[in-house]
Amino acid sequence: MRQLDHIVAAETEIGWRKKAGQVSLAEVHRSIVVPVTASFWRKMLAFSGPGFLVAVGYMDPGNWATDLAGGAKFGYALLFVVMLSNLMAILLQHLCIKLGVATGRDLAQACRDHYSTPIVWFLWILCEIAIAACDLAEVVGSAIALQLLFGIPLVWGCCITALDVLAVLYLQQKGFRYIEALVIILIATIATCFAAELILSKPNLLGVLSGFVPGSHIIMNQQMLYVSIGIIGATVMPHNLYLHSSIVQTRKFEQTPEGKSEAIRFATIDSTGALMFALFINAAILVLSAAVFHWSGHQDVAEIQDAYKLLSPLLGISFASILFAVALLASGQNSTLTGTLAGQVVMEGFLNIRITPWLRRLITRAIAIIPAVLVIGIFGEGKTTQLLIASQVVLSMQLGFAVWPLLRFTDEKAKMGEFANKLWLKILGWTTATIIIVLNAKLLFDTFVPNALLKGFYQFLQLPPPA
């Protein structure tokens, strides 16, 4: 373990201002061998796993809060936003794969090796804020599930989630495949619970399909836009971009153009498949909320606790609420596992520091648990779901600062060589970044500008003011 800490990234220095430093997650870097001469399916199996670790971030408790609020209040209308955010995620995670495989650097290391020290520290602080917001959602979600299932107070539930540090340490010593296996088992648990919930709720299939059709009302309705940006923030997570560009390097593929090209192809298949699975989970949460709450006079249901209490009575099935809570617990614990890894990647990548694994994870978990305990202690248990939604909006606000460097690096031929983005990929990537940045700017403008000025501005543009 001590020797692995000194591994440095591959020397692809053309186009970078600084030399590559130590790799992140050194204890598992290139630890999974990819067979050179094997069938397509054998190689696919070797590359499968990282996509599901990333997909966990797209079905965490923050998604639950935003999807529940969106489904209960607006019916199936925001399914298009769920689908759009998932397509954005597929594109951005593909770019992360390309960056990690082609340069031997994850996104945090790439930022450190390209930007000046003040900018690196600025980006690191923003990323830590994003991780804290994400971890707040994960920790609070797990605590809510423990309270619903076992009656454990939220503060103690938050503290119990610290045990994931021990789980990650133990499993990583056994091998990275064990972490991937646990994550996939928990994802399968979530999917099974929601498949059963959807069968019980009997949603309107025509209404569900119409929800995937876009409309201007999503942008013009300020409440709908707020939840929509929360959904985008809950789906496309900044820390996932850093995590994926690192864990794709756990595979020991050939360091040749052909080997890298093959690694990008197989890792993208793995990532896309896992994220389509996440789309099903997110859509299922929103559809369940719409089918059970929106048309039954419970449009104001946004609290996870209220959803838990109402599911069984409204569906007439005693175990419906229990399935909901079990899925929430699996989601929260899954997310804290991958969040801990992401925190390690960000800290090591930006700062290029060497800390023993147990201390790294203790710091990462403290960054998540301490704010959660303080917030619950100050605001009380009744504000947890509002905190979850707000945390996802905070995440969305940080997205541009992760997406911009990712696109810039993968566009540059000096850094990426033959793997630099083609023109069509550049167009798609920057369109995605523009959508994210414009939506965030509009939300900030509509939220903080006085109403009189806001109405005058929209009248000048001959647009209806936000609702």
PDB file of C-alpha atoms in Angstrom, residues 10-114:
ATOM      1  CA  ALA A  10       1.595   8.430 -17.357  1.00  0.00           C
ATOM      2  CA  GLU A  11       3.909  11.044 -18.845  1.00  0.00           C
ATOM      3  CA  THR A  12       1.699  12.699 -21.471  1.00  0.00           C
ATOM      4  CA  GLU A  13       3.057  16.186 -20.863  1.00  0.00           C
ATOM      5  CA  ILE A  14       2.449  17.869 -24.209  1.00  0.00           C
ATOM      6  CA  GLY A  15      -0.025  20.691 -23.742  1.00  0.00           C
ATOM      7  CA  TRP A  16       0.183  20.728 -19.928  1.00  0.00           C
ATOM      8  CA  ARG A  17       1.817  23.457 -17.866  1.00  0.00           C
ATOM      9  CA  LYS A  18       2.853  21.085 -15.069  1.00  0.00           C
ATOM     10  CA  LYS A  19       4.112  17.527 -14.943  1.00  0.00           C
ATOM     11  CA  ALA A  20       1.781  14.783 -13.828  1.00  0.00           C
ATOM     12  CA  GLY A  21       1.751  14.138 -10.083  1.00  0.00           C
ATOM     13  CA  GLN A  22       0.691  11.096  -8.118  1.00  0.00           C
ATOM     14  CA  VAL A  23      -2.413   9.254  -9.282  1.00  0.00           C
ATOM     15  CA  SER A  24      -5.605   9.393  -7.266  1.00  0.00           C
ATOM     16  CA  LEU A  25      -6.951   6.221  -5.626  1.00  0.00           C
ATOM     17  CA  ALA A  26      -3.411   4.855  -5.879  1.00  0.00           C
ATOM     18  CA  GLU A  27      -4.299   1.678  -3.993  1.00  0.00           C
ATOM     19  CA  VAL A  28      -6.595   0.514  -6.828  1.00  0.00           C
ATOM     20  CA  HIS A  29      -5.019   2.280  -9.831  1.00  0.00           C
ATOM     21  CA  ARG A  30      -4.727  -0.155 -12.805  1.00  0.00           C
ATOM     22  CA  SER A  31      -5.526  -3.025 -10.446  1.00  0.00           C
ATOM     23  CA  ILE A  32      -8.070  -4.802 -12.696  1.00  0.00           C
ATOM     24  CA  VAL A  33      -6.424  -6.545 -15.645  1.00  0.00           C
ATOM     25  CA  VAL A  34      -8.140  -6.345 -19.047  1.00  0.00           C
ATOM     26  CA  PRO A  35      -7.407  -9.441 -21.186  1.00  0.00           C
ATOM     27  CA  VAL A  36      -5.700  -8.494 -24.442  1.00  0.00           C
ATOM     28  CA  THR A  37      -6.957 -11.434 -26.485  1.00  0.00           C
ATOM     29  CA  ALA A  38     -10.510 -12.157 -25.430  1.00  0.00           C
ATOM     30  CA  SER A  39     -14.045 -12.029 -26.785  1.00  0.00           C
ATOM     31  CA  PHE A  40     -16.147  -8.854 -26.858  1.00  0.00           C
ATOM     32  CA  TRP A  41     -18.229  -9.996 -23.887  1.00  0.00           C
ATOM     33  CA  ARG A  42     -15.190 -10.988 -21.832  1.00  0.00           C
ATOM     34  CA  LYS A  43     -13.691  -7.540 -22.335  1.00  0.00           C
ATOM     35  CA  MET A  44     -17.048  -5.910 -21.682  1.00  0.00           C
ATOM     36  CA  LEU A  45     -17.193  -7.732 -18.346  1.00  0.00           C
ATOM     37  CA  ALA A  46     -13.696  -6.499 -17.474  1.00  0.00           C
ATOM     38  CA  PHE A  47     -14.692  -2.880 -18.097  1.00  0.00           C
ATOM     39  CA  SER A  48     -18.118  -3.137 -16.445  1.00  0.00           C
ATOM     40  CA  GLY A  49     -18.489  -1.581 -13.013  1.00  0.00           C
ATOM     41  CA  PRO A  50     -17.315   2.050 -12.963  1.00  0.00           C
ATOM     42  CA  GLY A  51     -20.442   3.132 -14.828  1.00  0.00           C
ATOM     43  CA  PHE A  52     -22.631   1.820 -12.020  1.00  0.00           C
ATOM     44  CA  LEU A  53     -20.558   3.632  -9.390  1.00  0.00           C
ATOM     45  CA  VAL A  54     -21.145   6.839 -11.329  1.00  0.00           C
ATOM     46  CA  ALA A  55     -24.834   6.013 -11.907  1.00  0.00           C
ATOM     47  CA  VAL A  56     -25.314   5.867  -8.138  1.00  0.00           C
ATOM     48  CA  GLY A  57     -24.942   9.647  -8.043  1.00  0.00           C
ATOM     49  CA  TYR A  58     -27.850   9.924 -10.469  1.00  0.00           C
ATOM     50  CA  MET A  59     -30.306   8.133  -8.198  1.00  0.00           C
ATOM     51  CA  ASP A  60     -29.306   9.488  -4.784  1.00  0.00           C
ATOM     52  CA  PRO A  61     -31.747  10.926  -2.183  1.00  0.00           C
ATOM     53  CA  GLY A  62     -31.361  14.388  -3.703  1.00  0.00           C
ATOM     54  CA  ASN A  63     -33.071  13.047  -6.816  1.00  0.00           C
ATOM     55  CA  TRP A  64     -35.845  11.659  -4.654  1.00  0.00           C
ATOM     56  CA  ALA A  65     -36.641  15.058  -3.162  1.00  0.00           C
ATOM     57  CA  THR A  66     -36.686  16.877  -6.500  1.00  0.00           C
ATOM     58  CA  ASP A  67     -38.534  14.094  -8.355  1.00  0.00           C
ATOM     59  CA  LEU A  68     -41.135  13.725  -5.603  1.00  0.00           C
ATOM     60  CA  ALA A  69     -41.749  17.484  -5.551  1.00  0.00           C
ATOM     61  CA  GLY A  70     -41.897  17.655  -9.355  1.00  0.00           C
ATOM     62  CA  GLY A  71     -44.260  14.698  -9.739  1.00  0.00           C
ATOM     63  CA  ALA A  72     -46.650  15.708  -6.962  1.00  0.00           C
ATOM     64  CA  LYS A  73     -46.886  19.351  -8.038  1.00  0.00           C
ATOM     65  CA  PHE A  74     -46.690  19.136 -11.834  1.00  0.00           C
ATOM     66  CA  GLY A  75     -47.695  15.561 -12.687  1.00  0.00           C
ATOM     67  CA  TYR A  76     -45.711  13.999 -15.526  1.00  0.00           C
ATOM     68  CA  ALA A  77     -44.682  17.387 -17.021  1.00  0.00           C
ATOM     69  CA  LEU A  78     -41.052  17.256 -15.836  1.00  0.00           C
ATOM     70  CA  LEU A  79     -40.260  13.822 -17.254  1.00  0.00           C
ATOM     71  CA  PHE A  80     -38.686  15.657 -20.201  1.00  0.00           C
ATOM     72  CA  VAL A  81     -36.282  17.370 -17.778  1.00  0.00           C
ATOM     73  CA  VAL A  82     -35.358  13.989 -16.268  1.00  0.00           C
ATOM     74  CA  MET A  83     -34.646  12.607 -19.743  1.00  0.00           C
ATOM     75  CA  LEU A  84     -32.733  15.721 -20.850  1.00  0.00           C
ATOM     76  CA  SER A  85     -30.545  15.707 -17.748  1.00  0.00           C
ATOM     77  CA  ASN A  86     -29.824  12.015 -18.269  1.00  0.00           C
ATOM     78  CA  LEU A  87     -28.739  12.615 -21.879  1.00  0.00           C
ATOM     79  CA  MET A  88     -26.494  15.428 -20.642  1.00  0.00           C
ATOM     80  CA  ALA A  89     -25.034  13.022 -18.107  1.00  0.00           C
ATOM     81  CA  ILE A  90     -24.287  10.373 -20.746  1.00  0.00           C
ATOM     82  CA  LEU A  91     -22.428  12.923 -22.863  1.00  0.00           C
ATOM     83  CA  LEU A  92     -20.439  14.440 -20.004  1.00  0.00           C
ATOM     84  CA  GLN A  93     -19.468  11.076 -18.518  1.00  0.00           C
ATOM     85  CA  HIS A  94     -18.229   9.983 -21.952  1.00  0.00           C
ATOM     86  CA  LEU A  95     -15.967  13.034 -22.000  1.00  0.00           C
ATOM     87  CA  CYS A  96     -14.690  12.118 -18.515  1.00  0.00           C
ATOM     88  CA  ILE A  97     -13.803   8.659 -19.780  1.00  0.00           C
ATOM     89  CA  LYS A  98     -11.899  10.155 -22.711  1.00  0.00           C
ATOM     90  CA  LEU A  99      -9.976  12.538 -20.452  1.00  0.00           C
ATOM     91  CA  GLY A 100      -8.985   9.833 -17.962  1.00  0.00           C
ATOM     92  CA  VAL A 101      -8.012   7.237 -20.552  1.00  0.00           C
ATOM     93  CA  ALA A 102      -6.242   9.515 -23.056  1.00  0.00           C
ATOM     94  CA  THR A 103      -4.246  11.679 -20.622  1.00  0.00           C
ATOM     95  CA  GLY A 104      -3.832   9.460 -17.553  1.00  0.00           C
ATOM     96  CA  ARG A 105      -5.232  12.339 -15.492  1.00  0.00           C
ATOM     97  CA  ASP A 106      -8.580  12.709 -13.796  1.00  0.00           C
ATOM     98  CA  LEU A 107     -10.400  16.042 -14.072  1.00  0.00           C
ATOM     99  CA  ALA A 108      -9.024  17.365 -10.761  1.00  0.00           C
ATOM    100  CA  GLN A 109      -5.453  16.531 -11.761  1.00  0.00           C
ATOM    101  CA  ALA A 110      -6.003  18.074 -15.180  1.00  0.00           C
ATOM    102  CA  CYS A 111      -7.192  21.316 -13.572  1.00  0.00           C
ATOM    103  CA  ARG A 112      -4.163  21.304 -11.262  1.00  0.00           C
ATOM    104  CA  ASP A 113      -1.765  20.741 -14.156  1.00  0.00           C
ATOM    105  CA  HIS A 114      -3.322  23.396 -16.391  1.00  0.00           C
TER     106      HIS A 114
END
